[in-house]
CSV table of C-alpha atoms in Angstrom, one decimal:
chain,number,residue,atom,x,y,z
A,1,MET,CA,-18.9,7.1,45.3
A,2,ALA,CA,-18.1,8.8,48.6
A,3,THR,CA,-15.1,11.1,48.8
A,4,ASN,CA,-13.2,8.6,51.0
A,5,GLN,CA,-13.7,6.0,48.2
A,6,ILE,CA,-11.9,8.0,45.5
A,7,PRO,CA,-8.5,6.5,44.8
A,8,GLN,CA,-5.6,8.7,45.6
A,9,ILE,CA,-2.4,9.3,43.6
A,10,GLU,CA,0.6,11.4,44.3
A,11,VAL,CA,2.1,13.6,41.6
A,12,GLU,CA,5.2,15.8,41.4
A,13,LYS,CA,5.7,19.0,39.5
A,14,ARG,CA,7.6,18.9,36.2
A,15,GLU,CA,9.9,21.9,35.7
A,16,ARG,CA,10.7,20.9,32.2
A,17,THR,CA,8.5,19.7,29.3
A,18,GLY,CA,9.2,18.3,25.8
A,19,SER,CA,9.4,14.9,24.2
A,20,ARG,CA,12.9,14.2,25.2
A,21,TYR,CA,12.3,15.0,28.9
A,22,SER,CA,9.1,13.0,28.8
A,23,ALA,CA,10.9,10.0,27.4
A,24,ARG,CA,13.3,10.2,30.3
A,25,LEU,CA,10.5,10.2,32.8
A,26,ARG,CA,8.9,7.1,31.2
A,27,GLU,CA,12.3,5.3,31.4
A,28,LYS,CA,12.1,5.9,35.1
A,29,GLY,CA,8.6,4.4,35.4
A,30,LEU,CA,6.9,7.8,35.5
A,31,LEU,CA,4.1,9.2,33.4
A,32,PRO,CA,3.9,12.8,32.2
A,33,ALA,CA,0.6,14.5,32.9
A,34,VAL,CA,-1.1,17.9,32.9
A,35,ILE,CA,-3.8,19.1,35.3
A,36,TYR,CA,-6.1,21.9,34.1
A,37,GLY,CA,-9.6,23.4,34.5
A,38,HIS,CA,-11.7,25.4,36.9
A,39,GLY,CA,-10.0,28.7,35.9
A,40,GLN,CA,-6.6,27.7,37.2
A,41,ASP,CA,-3.3,27.6,35.2
A,42,PRO,CA,-2.3,24.2,33.8
A,43,GLN,CA,0.2,22.3,36.0
A,44,HIS,CA,2.7,19.9,34.4
A,45,VAL,CA,3.2,16.9,36.6
A,46,SER,CA,4.4,13.3,36.6
A,47,LEU,CA,3.0,10.3,38.4
A,48,ASN,CA,3.7,6.6,38.9
A,49,ARG,CA,2.8,4.9,35.6
A,50,LYS,CA,2.3,1.4,37.1
A,51,LYS,CA,-0.2,2.7,39.7
A,52,PHE,CA,-2.0,4.7,37.2
A,53,SER,CA,-2.2,1.8,34.8
A,54,ASP,CA,-3.7,-0.4,37.5
A,55,LEU,CA,-6.4,2.3,38.2
A,56,LEU,CA,-7.3,2.4,34.5
A,57,HIS,CA,-7.6,-1.4,34.5
A,58,ASN,CA,-10.1,-1.1,37.4
A,59,ARG,CA,-12.2,1.4,35.3
A,60,VAL,CA,-11.4,4.4,37.6
A,61,HIS,CA,-12.6,7.8,36.3
A,62,ILE,CA,-12.1,10.1,39.3
A,63,LEU,CA,-8.8,10.5,41.2
A,64,GLU,CA,-7.8,12.5,44.3
A,65,VAL,CA,-4.6,14.1,43.1
A,66,GLN,CA,-2.2,14.9,45.9
A,67,LEU,CA,0.3,17.7,45.1
A,68,ASP,CA,2.3,19.8,47.5
A,69,GLY,CA,0.2,18.8,50.5
A,70,SER,CA,-3.1,19.6,48.9
A,71,ALA,CA,-5.7,17.1,47.4
A,72,ASN,CA,-7.8,17.9,44.4
A,73,PRO,CA,-10.4,15.6,42.8
A,74,CYS,CA,-9.6,15.2,39.1
A,75,LEU,CA,-11.4,13.5,36.2
A,76,ILE,CA,-9.2,11.3,33.9
A,77,LYS,CA,-10.0,13.2,30.7
A,78,ASP,CA,-7.7,11.9,28.1
A,79,VAL,CA,-5.1,9.1,27.9
A,80,GLN,CA,-2.5,8.8,25.2
A,81,TRP,CA,-0.9,5.5,24.2
A,82,ASP,CA,2.0,4.7,21.8
A,83,HIS,CA,1.2,3.7,18.2
A,84,LEU,CA,0.9,0.0,19.2
A,85,GLY,CA,-1.5,0.8,22.1
A,86,ASP,CA,0.8,-0.9,24.6
A,87,THR,CA,2.6,1.9,26.4
A,88,LEU,CA,1.1,4.8,28.3
A,89,MET,CA,2.5,8.1,27.0
A,90,HIS,CA,0.6,10.9,28.6
A,91,VAL,CA,-2.6,11.7,30.6
A,92,ASP,CA,-4.8,14.8,30.9
A,93,LEU,CA,-6.5,15.4,34.3
A,94,ALA,CA,-9.3,17.9,34.6
A,95,ARG,CA,-10.1,19.4,38.0
A,96,VAL,CA,-13.7,18.8,39.1
A,97,ASP,CA,-16.1,19.7,41.8
A,98,LEU,CA,-17.7,16.5,43.3
A,99,THR,CA,-21.1,18.2,43.2
A,100,GLU,CA,-21.0,19.0,39.5
A,101,ARG,CA,-22.2,16.8,36.6
A,102,VAL,CA,-19.5,15.6,34.2
A,103,THR,CA,-19.5,13.9,30.8
A,104,VAL,CA,-17.4,10.7,30.5
A,105,GLU,CA,-17.3,7.5,28.4
A,106,VAL,CA,-17.9,4.1,30.1
A,107,GLU,CA,-17.8,0.6,28.7
A,108,LEU,CA,-20.9,-1.3,27.6
A,109,LEU,CA,-20.8,-4.8,29.1
A,110,LEU,CA,-22.9,-7.5,27.5
A,111,VAL,CA,-24.4,-10.0,29.9
A,112,GLY,CA,-26.6,-13.1,29.5
A,113,GLU,CA,-26.9,-15.7,26.8
A,114,ALA,CA,-28.9,-14.8,23.7
A,115,PRO,CA,-31.2,-17.6,22.5
A,116,GLY,CA,-30.8,-16.3,18.9
A,117,LEU,CA,-27.2,-17.4,18.8
A,118,LYS,CA,-28.3,-21.0,18.7
A,119,GLU,CA,-29.4,-20.4,15.1
A,120,THR,CA,-27.0,-21.5,12.4
A,121,GLY,CA,-24.9,-18.6,11.2
A,122,ALA,CA,-26.2,-16.3,13.9
A,123,ILE,CA,-23.8,-13.6,15.3
A,124,LEU,CA,-24.2,-11.0,18.0
A,125,GLU,CA,-23.1,-7.6,16.7
A,126,HIS,CA,-22.0,-5.0,19.1
A,127,PRO,CA,-21.6,-1.7,17.1
A,128,VAL,CA,-21.2,0.4,20.3
A,129,SER,CA,-18.6,-0.6,22.9
A,130,MET,CA,-18.4,2.7,24.8
A,131,ILE,CA,-21.2,5.0,25.7
A,132,GLU,CA,-21.0,8.7,26.7
A,133,ILE,CA,-22.9,9.5,29.9
A,134,GLU,CA,-23.6,12.5,32.1
A,135,CYS,CA,-23.8,12.3,35.9
A,136,LEU,CA,-22.4,13.6,39.1
A,137,ALA,CA,-18.6,13.1,39.5
A,138,THR,CA,-19.3,10.8,42.4
A,139,GLN,CA,-21.8,8.7,40.5
A,140,ILE,CA,-19.7,7.5,37.5
A,141,PRO,CA,-20.3,3.7,37.1
A,142,GLN,CA,-17.5,1.4,36.1
A,143,ASN,CA,-19.7,0.1,33.2
A,144,ILE,CA,-23.2,-0.1,31.8
A,145,LYS,CA,-24.6,-3.7,31.7
A,146,VAL,CA,-26.6,-4.7,28.6
A,147,ASP,CA,-28.8,-7.8,29.1
A,148,VAL,CA,-29.0,-9.8,25.8
A,149,SER,CA,-30.7,-12.9,27.3
A,150,ALA,CA,-34.0,-12.1,25.4
A,151,LEU,CA,-32.4,-11.4,22.0
A,152,ASN,CA,-33.5,-13.6,19.0
A,153,VAL,CA,-32.4,-13.3,15.4
A,154,GLY,CA,-33.5,-9.9,14.1
A,155,ASP,CA,-33.9,-8.4,17.5
A,156,SER,CA,-32.0,-5.3,18.6
A,157,ILE,CA,-31.3,-3.3,21.7
A,158,VAL,CA,-31.2,0.5,21.2
A,159,ALA,CA,-30.0,3.3,23.5
A,160,SER,CA,-33.4,4.0,24.9
A,161,ASP,CA,-33.6,0.4,26.1
A,162,LEU,CA,-30.6,0.7,28.4
A,163,LYS,CA,-31.2,0.5,32.1
A,164,LEU,CA,-29.0,3.4,33.4
A,165,PRO,CA,-28.3,3.9,37.1
A,166,ALA,CA,-30.2,6.6,38.9
A,167,GLY,CA,-29.0,10.1,38.0
A,168,VAL,CA,-27.2,8.9,34.9
A,169,THR,CA,-28.2,9.9,31.4
A,170,THR,CA,-26.7,9.3,28.0
A,171,THR,CA,-25.9,11.6,25.1
A,172,LEU,CA,-26.5,8.8,22.6
A,173,ASP,CA,-29.5,9.2,20.2
A,174,GLU,CA,-32.3,7.0,21.6
A,175,ASP,CA,-32.4,5.0,18.3
A,176,THR,CA,-28.7,4.1,18.3
A,177,VAL,CA,-28.3,0.3,18.1
A,178,VAL,CA,-26.0,-1.1,20.8
A,179,ALA,CA,-26.6,-4.8,20.2
A,180,THR,CA,-28.3,-7.0,17.6
A,181,ILE,CA,-28.4,-10.6,16.3
A,182,SER,CA,-28.2,-11.3,12.6
A,183,ILE,CA,-27.4,-14.2,10.3
A,184,VAL,CA,-24.2,-14.3,8.3
A,185,ALA,CA,-24.8,-15.3,4.6
A,186,GLU,CA,-22.7,-18.4,3.5
A,187,ALA,CA,-20.1,-17.9,0.8
A,188,PRO,CA,-21.1,-19.3,-2.6
A,189,GLU,CA,-19.4,-22.6,-3.5
A,190,ALA,CA,-19.3,-21.9,-7.2
A,191,GLU,CA,-16.1,-20.1,-6.8
A,192,VAL,CA,-14.4,-23.1,-5.3
A,193,LEU,CA,-15.5,-25.4,-8.1
A,194,GLU,CA,-14.7,-23.1,-10.9
A,195,VAL,CA,-11.5,-24.8,-11.9
A,196,ALA,CA,-11.9,-28.5,-12.7
A,197,ALA,CA,-9.7,-30.9,-10.8
A,198,GLY,CA,-6.5,-31.7,-12.7
A,199,SER,CA,-6.9,-29.1,-15.4
A,200,GLU,CA,-4.0,-26.9,-16.2
A,201,PRO,CA,-4.7,-23.2,-16.4
A,202,GLU,CA,-3.9,-21.6,-19.7
A,203,VAL,CA,-0.6,-19.6,-19.7
A,204,ILE,CA,-1.2,-16.4,-21.6
A,205,GLY,CA,1.5,-15.9,-24.2
A,206,ARG,CA,2.6,-19.5,-24.6
A,207,LYS,CA,1.1,-20.0,-28.1
A,208,GLU,CA,2.5,-16.7,-29.3
A,209,GLU,CA,5.9,-17.5,-28.0
A,210,GLU,CA,5.8,-21.0,-29.6
A,211,GLY,CA,4.7,-19.4,-33.0
A,212,ALA,CA,7.4,-16.8,-32.9
A,213,GLU,CA,10.0,-19.5,-32.2
A,214,GLY,CA,8.7,-21.6,-35.2
A,215,ASP,CA,8.8,-18.6,-37.5
A,216,ALA,CA,12.4,-17.9,-36.5
A,217,LYS,CA,13.4,-21.5,-37.4
A,218,ALA,CA,11.7,-21.3,-40.8
A,219,ALA,CA,13.3,-18.0,-41.7
A,220,GLY,CA,16.9,-18.8,-41.0
A,221,GLY,CA,17.3,-21.5,-38.5
A,222,ALA,CA,17.4,-24.5,-41.0
A,223,LYS,CA,20.8,-26.2,-41.6
A,224,PRO,CA,22.0,-26.3,-45.3
A,225,ALA,CA,21.9,-29.6,-47.1
A,226,ALA,CA,24.9,-31.9,-47.1
A,227,GLY,CA,27.6,-30.7,-49.6
A,228,ALA,CA,25.8,-27.5,-50.4
A,229,LYS,CA,27.8,-24.3,-50.5
A,230,PRO,CA,26.6,-21.1,-48.9
A,231,ALA,CA,25.3,-18.7,-51.4
A,232,GLY,CA,28.0,-16.2,-52.4
A,233,GLY,CA,30.1,-17.3,-49.5
A,234,GLY,CA,32.4,-20.0,-51.1
A,235,LYS,CA,35.7,-19.6,-53.1
A,236,SER,CA,35.7,-20.1,-57.0
A,237,ASP,CA,37.4,-23.3,-58.4
A,238,LYS,CA,40.9,-22.8,-59.8
A,239,LYS,CA,41.2,-23.5,-63.5
């Protein structure tokens, strides 16, 4: 990436910091940010949130930050989102020299049609979606393509198989699996047929409750015979 190809973005100094002031900036469509690195003091700035969001969407990693009439290349170092992952909250920008090597994360992009997926129950697993790379600041690729068109069931692609652009290396262990095809085992049907059709499941405690109710009737719930007087409860006959 040539210097004139680096996207530009204007920023303004922030005189105040803190969550309340940052919330006010976001309400105005601005994004709080901090610029640091290269032995200089950190600078608290704000920038256009919509424009920065579009740059992120286009997989931009290096920006030419324009502040007070000067332009400095900066690496997008860290982006913070809200708890839902929908709203940009803050961004860290690191000053860089375009001739130095930097470490960044880029997306792994699967391309091609794997023949192994034609097998019943076959799935393509992608345990690594981002890869950490090292390269010159001007050589950061938007993504690393992974060709899966030769994968059959049981095959895998590891980090050492990746075709990286010239001058780009990865910090991943060479045996790290980035894509593989496996068969998903079917769920056993025995669990579905465990309860016979139309059978009523036993209600625990029903028999005990019925027995207790029967005992209560036998002990004192029966009605006295017709004409019988309650024991000790009637008046004596007058003589």
